[in-house]
mmCIF file of C-alpha atoms in Angstrom:
data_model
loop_
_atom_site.group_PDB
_atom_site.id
_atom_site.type_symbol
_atom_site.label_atom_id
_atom_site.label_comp_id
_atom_site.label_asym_id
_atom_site.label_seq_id
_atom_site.Cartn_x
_atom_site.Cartn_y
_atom_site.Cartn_z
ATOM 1 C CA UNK M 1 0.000 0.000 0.000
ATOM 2 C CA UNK M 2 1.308 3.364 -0.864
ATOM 3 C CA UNK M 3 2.769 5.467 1.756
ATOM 4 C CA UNK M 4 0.133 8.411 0.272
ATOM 5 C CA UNK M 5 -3.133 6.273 1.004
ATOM 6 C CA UNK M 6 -4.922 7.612 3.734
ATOM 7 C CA UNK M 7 -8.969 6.930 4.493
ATOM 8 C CA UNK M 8 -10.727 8.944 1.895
ATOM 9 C CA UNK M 9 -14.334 10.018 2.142
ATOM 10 C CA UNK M 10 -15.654 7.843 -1.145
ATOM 11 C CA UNK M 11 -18.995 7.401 -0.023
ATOM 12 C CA UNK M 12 -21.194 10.374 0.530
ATOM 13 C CA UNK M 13 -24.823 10.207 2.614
ATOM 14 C CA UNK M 14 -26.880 9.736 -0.224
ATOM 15 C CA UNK M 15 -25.125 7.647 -1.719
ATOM 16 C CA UNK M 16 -25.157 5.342 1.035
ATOM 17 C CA UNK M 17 -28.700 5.286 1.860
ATOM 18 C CA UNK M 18 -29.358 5.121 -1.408
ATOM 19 C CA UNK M 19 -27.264 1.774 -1.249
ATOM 20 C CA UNK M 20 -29.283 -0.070 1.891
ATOM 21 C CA UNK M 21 -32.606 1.151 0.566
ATOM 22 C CA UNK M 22 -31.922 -0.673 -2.896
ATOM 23 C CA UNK M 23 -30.660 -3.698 -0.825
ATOM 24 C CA UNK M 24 -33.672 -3.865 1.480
ATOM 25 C CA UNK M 25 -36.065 -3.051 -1.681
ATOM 26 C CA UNK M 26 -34.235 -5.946 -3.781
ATOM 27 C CA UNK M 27 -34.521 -8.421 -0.717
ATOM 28 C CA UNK M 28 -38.271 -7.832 -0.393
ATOM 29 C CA UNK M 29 -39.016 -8.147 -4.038
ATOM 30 C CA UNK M 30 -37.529 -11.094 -4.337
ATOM 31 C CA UNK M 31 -38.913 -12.755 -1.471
ATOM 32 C CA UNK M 32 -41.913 -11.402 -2.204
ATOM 33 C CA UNK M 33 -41.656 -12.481 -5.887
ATOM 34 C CA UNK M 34 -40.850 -16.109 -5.519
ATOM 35 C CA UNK M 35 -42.843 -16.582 -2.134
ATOM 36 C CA UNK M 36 -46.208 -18.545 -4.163
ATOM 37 C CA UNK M 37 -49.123 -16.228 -1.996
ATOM 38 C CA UNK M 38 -50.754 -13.916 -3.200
ATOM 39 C CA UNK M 39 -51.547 -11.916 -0.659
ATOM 40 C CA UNK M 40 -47.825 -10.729 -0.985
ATOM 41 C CA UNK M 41 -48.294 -9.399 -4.431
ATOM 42 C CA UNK M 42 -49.052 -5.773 -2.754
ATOM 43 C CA UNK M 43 -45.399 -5.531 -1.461
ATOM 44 C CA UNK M 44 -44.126 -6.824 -3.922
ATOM 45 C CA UNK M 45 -45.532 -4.200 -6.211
ATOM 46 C CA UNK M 46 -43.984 -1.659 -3.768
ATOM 47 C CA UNK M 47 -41.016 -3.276 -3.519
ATOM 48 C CA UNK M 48 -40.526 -3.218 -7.199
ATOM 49 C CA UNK M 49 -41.717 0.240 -7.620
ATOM 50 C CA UNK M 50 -39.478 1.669 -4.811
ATOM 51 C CA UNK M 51 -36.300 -0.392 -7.520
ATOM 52 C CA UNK M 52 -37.625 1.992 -10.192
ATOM 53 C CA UNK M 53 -37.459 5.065 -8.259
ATOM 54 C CA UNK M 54 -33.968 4.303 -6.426
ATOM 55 C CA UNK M 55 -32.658 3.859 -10.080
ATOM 56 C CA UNK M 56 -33.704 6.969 -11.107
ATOM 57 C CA UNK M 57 -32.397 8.373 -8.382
ATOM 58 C CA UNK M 58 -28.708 6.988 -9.304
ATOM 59 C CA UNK M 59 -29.015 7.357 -12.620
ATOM 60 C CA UNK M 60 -29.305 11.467 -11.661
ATOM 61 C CA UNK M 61 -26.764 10.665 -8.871
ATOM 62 C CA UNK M 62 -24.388 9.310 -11.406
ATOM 63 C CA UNK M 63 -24.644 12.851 -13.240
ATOM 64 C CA UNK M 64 -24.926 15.800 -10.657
ATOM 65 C CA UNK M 65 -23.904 13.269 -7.242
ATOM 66 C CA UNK M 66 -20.594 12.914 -5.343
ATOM 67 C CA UNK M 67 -17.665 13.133 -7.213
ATOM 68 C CA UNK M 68 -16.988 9.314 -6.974
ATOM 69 C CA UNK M 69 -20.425 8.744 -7.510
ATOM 70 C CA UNK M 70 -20.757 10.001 -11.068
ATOM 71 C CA UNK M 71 -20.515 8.053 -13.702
ATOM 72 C CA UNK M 72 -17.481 9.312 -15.392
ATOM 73 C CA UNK M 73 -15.383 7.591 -12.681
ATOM 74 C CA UNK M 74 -16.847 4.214 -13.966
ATOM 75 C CA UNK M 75 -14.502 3.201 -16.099
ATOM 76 C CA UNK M 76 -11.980 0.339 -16.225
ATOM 77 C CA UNK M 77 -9.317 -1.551 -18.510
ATOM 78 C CA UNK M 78 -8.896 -5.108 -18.821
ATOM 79 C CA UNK M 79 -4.954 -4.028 -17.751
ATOM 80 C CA UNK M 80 -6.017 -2.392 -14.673
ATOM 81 C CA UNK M 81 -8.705 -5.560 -13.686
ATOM 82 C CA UNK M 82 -5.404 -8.190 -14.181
ATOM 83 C CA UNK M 83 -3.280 -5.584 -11.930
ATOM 84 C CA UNK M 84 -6.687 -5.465 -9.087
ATOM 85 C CA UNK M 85 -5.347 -9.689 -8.855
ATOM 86 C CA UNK M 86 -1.639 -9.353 -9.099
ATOM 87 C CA UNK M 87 -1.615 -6.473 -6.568
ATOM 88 C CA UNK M 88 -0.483 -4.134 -8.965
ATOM 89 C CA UNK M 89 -3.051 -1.608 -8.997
ATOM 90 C CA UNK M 90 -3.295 1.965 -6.612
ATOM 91 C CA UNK M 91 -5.536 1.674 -3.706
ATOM 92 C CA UNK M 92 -8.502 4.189 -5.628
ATOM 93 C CA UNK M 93 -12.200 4.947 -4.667
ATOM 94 C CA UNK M 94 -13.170 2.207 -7.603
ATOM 95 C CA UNK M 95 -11.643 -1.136 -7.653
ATOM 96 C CA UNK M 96 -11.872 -2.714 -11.307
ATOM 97 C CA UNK M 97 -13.430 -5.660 -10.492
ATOM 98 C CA UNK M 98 -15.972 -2.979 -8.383
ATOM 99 C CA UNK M 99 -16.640 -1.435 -11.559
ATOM 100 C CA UNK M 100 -18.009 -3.948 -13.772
ATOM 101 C CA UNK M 101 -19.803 -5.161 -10.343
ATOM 102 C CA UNK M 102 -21.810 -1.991 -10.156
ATOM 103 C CA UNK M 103 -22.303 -1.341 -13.614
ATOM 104 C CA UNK M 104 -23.767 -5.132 -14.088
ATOM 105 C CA UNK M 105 -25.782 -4.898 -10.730
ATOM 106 C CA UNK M 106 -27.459 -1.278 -12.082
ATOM 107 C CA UNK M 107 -27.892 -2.865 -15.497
ATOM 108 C CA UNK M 108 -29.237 -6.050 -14.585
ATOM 109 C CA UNK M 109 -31.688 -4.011 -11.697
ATOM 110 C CA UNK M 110 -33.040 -1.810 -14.370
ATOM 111 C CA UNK M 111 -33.644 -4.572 -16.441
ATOM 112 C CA UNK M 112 -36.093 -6.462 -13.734
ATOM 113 C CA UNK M 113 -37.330 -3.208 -12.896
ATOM 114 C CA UNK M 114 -38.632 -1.609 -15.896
ATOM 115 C CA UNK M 115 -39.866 -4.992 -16.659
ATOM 116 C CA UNK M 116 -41.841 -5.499 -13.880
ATOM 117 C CA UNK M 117 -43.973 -2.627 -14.527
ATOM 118 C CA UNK M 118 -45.029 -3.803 -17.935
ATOM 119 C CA UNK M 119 -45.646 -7.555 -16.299
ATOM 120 C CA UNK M 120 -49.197 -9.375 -16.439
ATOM 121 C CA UNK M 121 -50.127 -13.139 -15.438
ATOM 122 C CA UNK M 122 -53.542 -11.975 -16.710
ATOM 123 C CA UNK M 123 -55.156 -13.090 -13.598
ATOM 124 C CA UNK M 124 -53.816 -11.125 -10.142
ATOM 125 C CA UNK M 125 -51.282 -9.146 -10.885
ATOM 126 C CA UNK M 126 -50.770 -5.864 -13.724
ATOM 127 C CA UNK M 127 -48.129 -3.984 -13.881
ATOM 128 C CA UNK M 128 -48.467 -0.138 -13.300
ATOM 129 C CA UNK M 129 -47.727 0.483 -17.517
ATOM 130 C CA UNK M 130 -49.059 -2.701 -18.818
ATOM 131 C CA UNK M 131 -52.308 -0.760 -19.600
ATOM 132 C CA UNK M 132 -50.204 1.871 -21.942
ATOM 133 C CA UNK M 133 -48.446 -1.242 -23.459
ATOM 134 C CA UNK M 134 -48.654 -3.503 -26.938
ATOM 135 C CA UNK M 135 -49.758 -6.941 -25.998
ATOM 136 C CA UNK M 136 -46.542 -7.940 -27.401
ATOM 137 C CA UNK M 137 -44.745 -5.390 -25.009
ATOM 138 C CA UNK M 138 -46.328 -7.015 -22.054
ATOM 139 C CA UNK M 139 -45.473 -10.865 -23.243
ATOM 140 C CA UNK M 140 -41.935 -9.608 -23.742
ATOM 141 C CA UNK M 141 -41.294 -7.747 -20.514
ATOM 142 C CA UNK M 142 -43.125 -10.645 -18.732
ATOM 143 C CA UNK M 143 -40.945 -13.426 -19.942
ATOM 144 C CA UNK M 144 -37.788 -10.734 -19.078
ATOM 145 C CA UNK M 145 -39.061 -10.951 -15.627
ATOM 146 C CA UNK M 146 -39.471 -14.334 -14.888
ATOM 147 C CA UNK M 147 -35.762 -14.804 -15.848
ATOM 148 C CA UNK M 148 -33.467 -11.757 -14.896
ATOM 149 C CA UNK M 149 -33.922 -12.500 -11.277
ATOM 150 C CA UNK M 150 -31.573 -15.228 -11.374
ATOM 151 C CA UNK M 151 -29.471 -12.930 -12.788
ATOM 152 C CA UNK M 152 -29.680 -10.577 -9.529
ATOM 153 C CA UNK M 153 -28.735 -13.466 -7.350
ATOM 154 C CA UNK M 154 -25.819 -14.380 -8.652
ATOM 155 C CA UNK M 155 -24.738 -10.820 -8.767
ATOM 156 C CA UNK M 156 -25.737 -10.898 -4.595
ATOM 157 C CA UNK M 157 -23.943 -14.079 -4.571
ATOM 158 C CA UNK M 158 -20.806 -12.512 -6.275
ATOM 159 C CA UNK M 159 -20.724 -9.334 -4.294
ATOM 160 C CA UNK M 160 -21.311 -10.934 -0.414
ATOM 161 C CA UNK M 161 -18.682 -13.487 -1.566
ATOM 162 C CA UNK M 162 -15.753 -10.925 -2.777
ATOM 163 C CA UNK M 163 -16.917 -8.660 0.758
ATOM 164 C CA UNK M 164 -16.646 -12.222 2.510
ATOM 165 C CA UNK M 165 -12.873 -12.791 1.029
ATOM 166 C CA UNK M 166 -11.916 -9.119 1.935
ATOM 167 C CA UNK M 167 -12.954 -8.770 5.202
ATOM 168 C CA UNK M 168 -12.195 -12.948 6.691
ATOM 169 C CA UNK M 169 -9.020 -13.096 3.911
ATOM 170 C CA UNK M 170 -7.278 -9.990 2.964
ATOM 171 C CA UNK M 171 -8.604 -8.123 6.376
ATOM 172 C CA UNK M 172 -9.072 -5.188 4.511
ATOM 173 C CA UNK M 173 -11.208 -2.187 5.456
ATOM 174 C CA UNK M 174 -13.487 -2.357 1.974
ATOM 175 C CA UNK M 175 -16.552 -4.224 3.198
ATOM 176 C CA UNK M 176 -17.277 -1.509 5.532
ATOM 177 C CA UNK M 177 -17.030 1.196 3.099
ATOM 178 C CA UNK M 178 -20.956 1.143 2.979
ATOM 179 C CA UNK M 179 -21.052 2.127 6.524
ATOM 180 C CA UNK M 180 -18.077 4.631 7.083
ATOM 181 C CA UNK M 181 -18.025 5.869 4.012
ATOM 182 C CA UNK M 182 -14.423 5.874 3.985
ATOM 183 C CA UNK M 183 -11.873 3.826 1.845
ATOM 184 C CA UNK M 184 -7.809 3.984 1.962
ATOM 185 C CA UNK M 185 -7.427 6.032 -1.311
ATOM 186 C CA UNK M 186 -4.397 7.911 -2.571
ATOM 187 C CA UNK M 187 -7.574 10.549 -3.772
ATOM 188 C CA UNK M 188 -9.118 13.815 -2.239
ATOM 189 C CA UNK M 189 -12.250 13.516 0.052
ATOM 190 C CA UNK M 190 -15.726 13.289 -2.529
ATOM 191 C CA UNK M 191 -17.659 16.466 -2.552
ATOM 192 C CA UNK M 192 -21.212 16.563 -3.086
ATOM 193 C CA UNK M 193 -24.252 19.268 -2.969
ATOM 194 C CA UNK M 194 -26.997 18.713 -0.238
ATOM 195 C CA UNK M 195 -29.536 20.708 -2.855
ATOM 196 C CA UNK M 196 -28.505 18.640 -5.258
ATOM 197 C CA UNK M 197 -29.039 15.112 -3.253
ATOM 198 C CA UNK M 198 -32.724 16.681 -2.355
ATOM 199 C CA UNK M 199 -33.501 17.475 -6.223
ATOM 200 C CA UNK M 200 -32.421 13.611 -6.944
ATOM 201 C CA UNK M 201 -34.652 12.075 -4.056
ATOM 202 C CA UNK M 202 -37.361 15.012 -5.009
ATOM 203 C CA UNK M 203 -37.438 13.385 -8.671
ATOM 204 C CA UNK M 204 -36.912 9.538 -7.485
ATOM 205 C CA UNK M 205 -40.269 10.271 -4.928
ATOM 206 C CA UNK M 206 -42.191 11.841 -7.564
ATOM 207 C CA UNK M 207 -41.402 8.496 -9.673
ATOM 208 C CA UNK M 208 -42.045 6.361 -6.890
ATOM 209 C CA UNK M 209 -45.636 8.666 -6.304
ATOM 210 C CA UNK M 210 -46.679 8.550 -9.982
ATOM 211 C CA UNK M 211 -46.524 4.532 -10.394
ATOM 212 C CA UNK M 212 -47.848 3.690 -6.957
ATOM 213 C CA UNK M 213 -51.434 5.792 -8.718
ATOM 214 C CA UNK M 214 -51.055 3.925 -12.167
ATOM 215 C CA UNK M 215 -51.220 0.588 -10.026
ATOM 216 C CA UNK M 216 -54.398 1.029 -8.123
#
C-alpha cells in the first residue's frame, strides 16, 4: 500500500442510503416475488416500484452526485482488472473488479425493474404500464421478468462473496465502506451538494408517487 493512502471520504450520505434502501427493496421483491401467496403481491408491487425510483435516483446521482459517484469515474481496462489480482493496482475509490460489479448490478436491476412494470399473469397481478403497453410489449417484458432475477442473485452471490474474502481473507477495510463511508485512497475527500441530493430524491419520490397511482 502506498505510503500516500490515507482513508478517503468515497462514499457520501446519499449515496449510502441510497445503497441499503436498494438492498432492502431488492430483498423484499424477491422474497416477495418467488414466495407462491398472493396476498404478498401488494409488497411486492412496492417493492418493485421503490427499484424503479432508487434507479432513477442513481441514474441522476451518477450525473450531478458525489464526485466518486458520477458516472465518469466508472470506467476500467482489462490491464487495470489483471493488476486489481496481481496487486499491482493503486488503492482508488473504484476497484476494477468494483466497476463492472456496479455497472452489471445497475444494469441487470433496471432490467427487472422496468420490466416489472409492464408484467401481467392476466389473472392477479398488472403492472403499473401494462395498460399503456402492446400486448406484445407485455409478453416480452413478462418473460424478461421471470428470468433476470436469477441474474440478480448471482450478482448478490458474487458481491457478499468478494466482501466475505476481503474482510475474513485480505482483512481489509473495503466491506465496511458502505457504513463509514471511507476507503484507503491515494484521492481527495468526494464532494457533493446537499440541494442537489434533495432534487435527486425530489425526482426519485415523484417516480415512486406517480406509479404507486397507475397501479391502483
Amino acid at each position: 500500500m502506498s505510503e500516500k493512502s490515507k482513508l478517503t471520504l468515497v462514499w457520501e450520505w446519499p449515496l449510502r442510503l441510497w445503497h441499503w434502501a436498494v438492498a432492502v427493496s431488492v430483498i423484499v421483491a424477491l422474497l416477495t416475488g418467488l414466495v407462491p401467496q398472493l396476498d404478498y403481491f401488494s409488497i411486492h408491487r412496492i417493492a418493485g416500484i421503490s427499484v424503479v425510483a432508487l434507479i432513477v435516483f442513481r441514474v441522476l446521482w451518477g450525473v450531478i452526485g458525489g464526485t466518486y459517484a458520477r458516472f465518469t469515474n466508472y470506467w476500467t481496462t482489462p490491464k487495470a482488472f489483471l493488476h486489481h489480482f496481481t496487486g499491482k493496482s493503486q488503492p482508488r475509490a473504484h476497484t476494477s473488479p468494483g466497476v463492472l460489479l456496479t455497472l452489471a448490478v445497475l444494469l441487470t436491476l433496471t432490467m427487472q425493474s422496468i420490466a416489472g412494470l409492464f408484467t401481467t399473469d392476466d389473472v392477479f397481478y398488472k403492472g403499473p404500464l401494462v395498460q399503456f403497453a402492446e400486448d406484445e410489449i407485455v409478453e416480452t417484458a413478462t418473460d424478461l421478468h421471470h428470468q433476470v432475477w436469477k441474474f440478480i442473485l448471482a450478482l448478490i452471490a458474487i458481491h457478499l462473496s468478494a466482501h466475505v474474502i476481503y474482510l475474513c481473507f485480505l482483512r481489509s477495510r473495503i466491506p465496511l465502506s458502505m457504513f463509514t463511508g471511507r476507503k484507503l485512497t491515494e484521492e481527495p475527500d468526494t464532494t457533493w451538494s446537499n440541494w442537489r441530493a434533495a432534487l435527486a430524491f425530489g425526482v426519485a419520490i415523484a417516480v415512486f408517487v406517480a406509479l404507486m397511482y397507475y397501479s391502483r
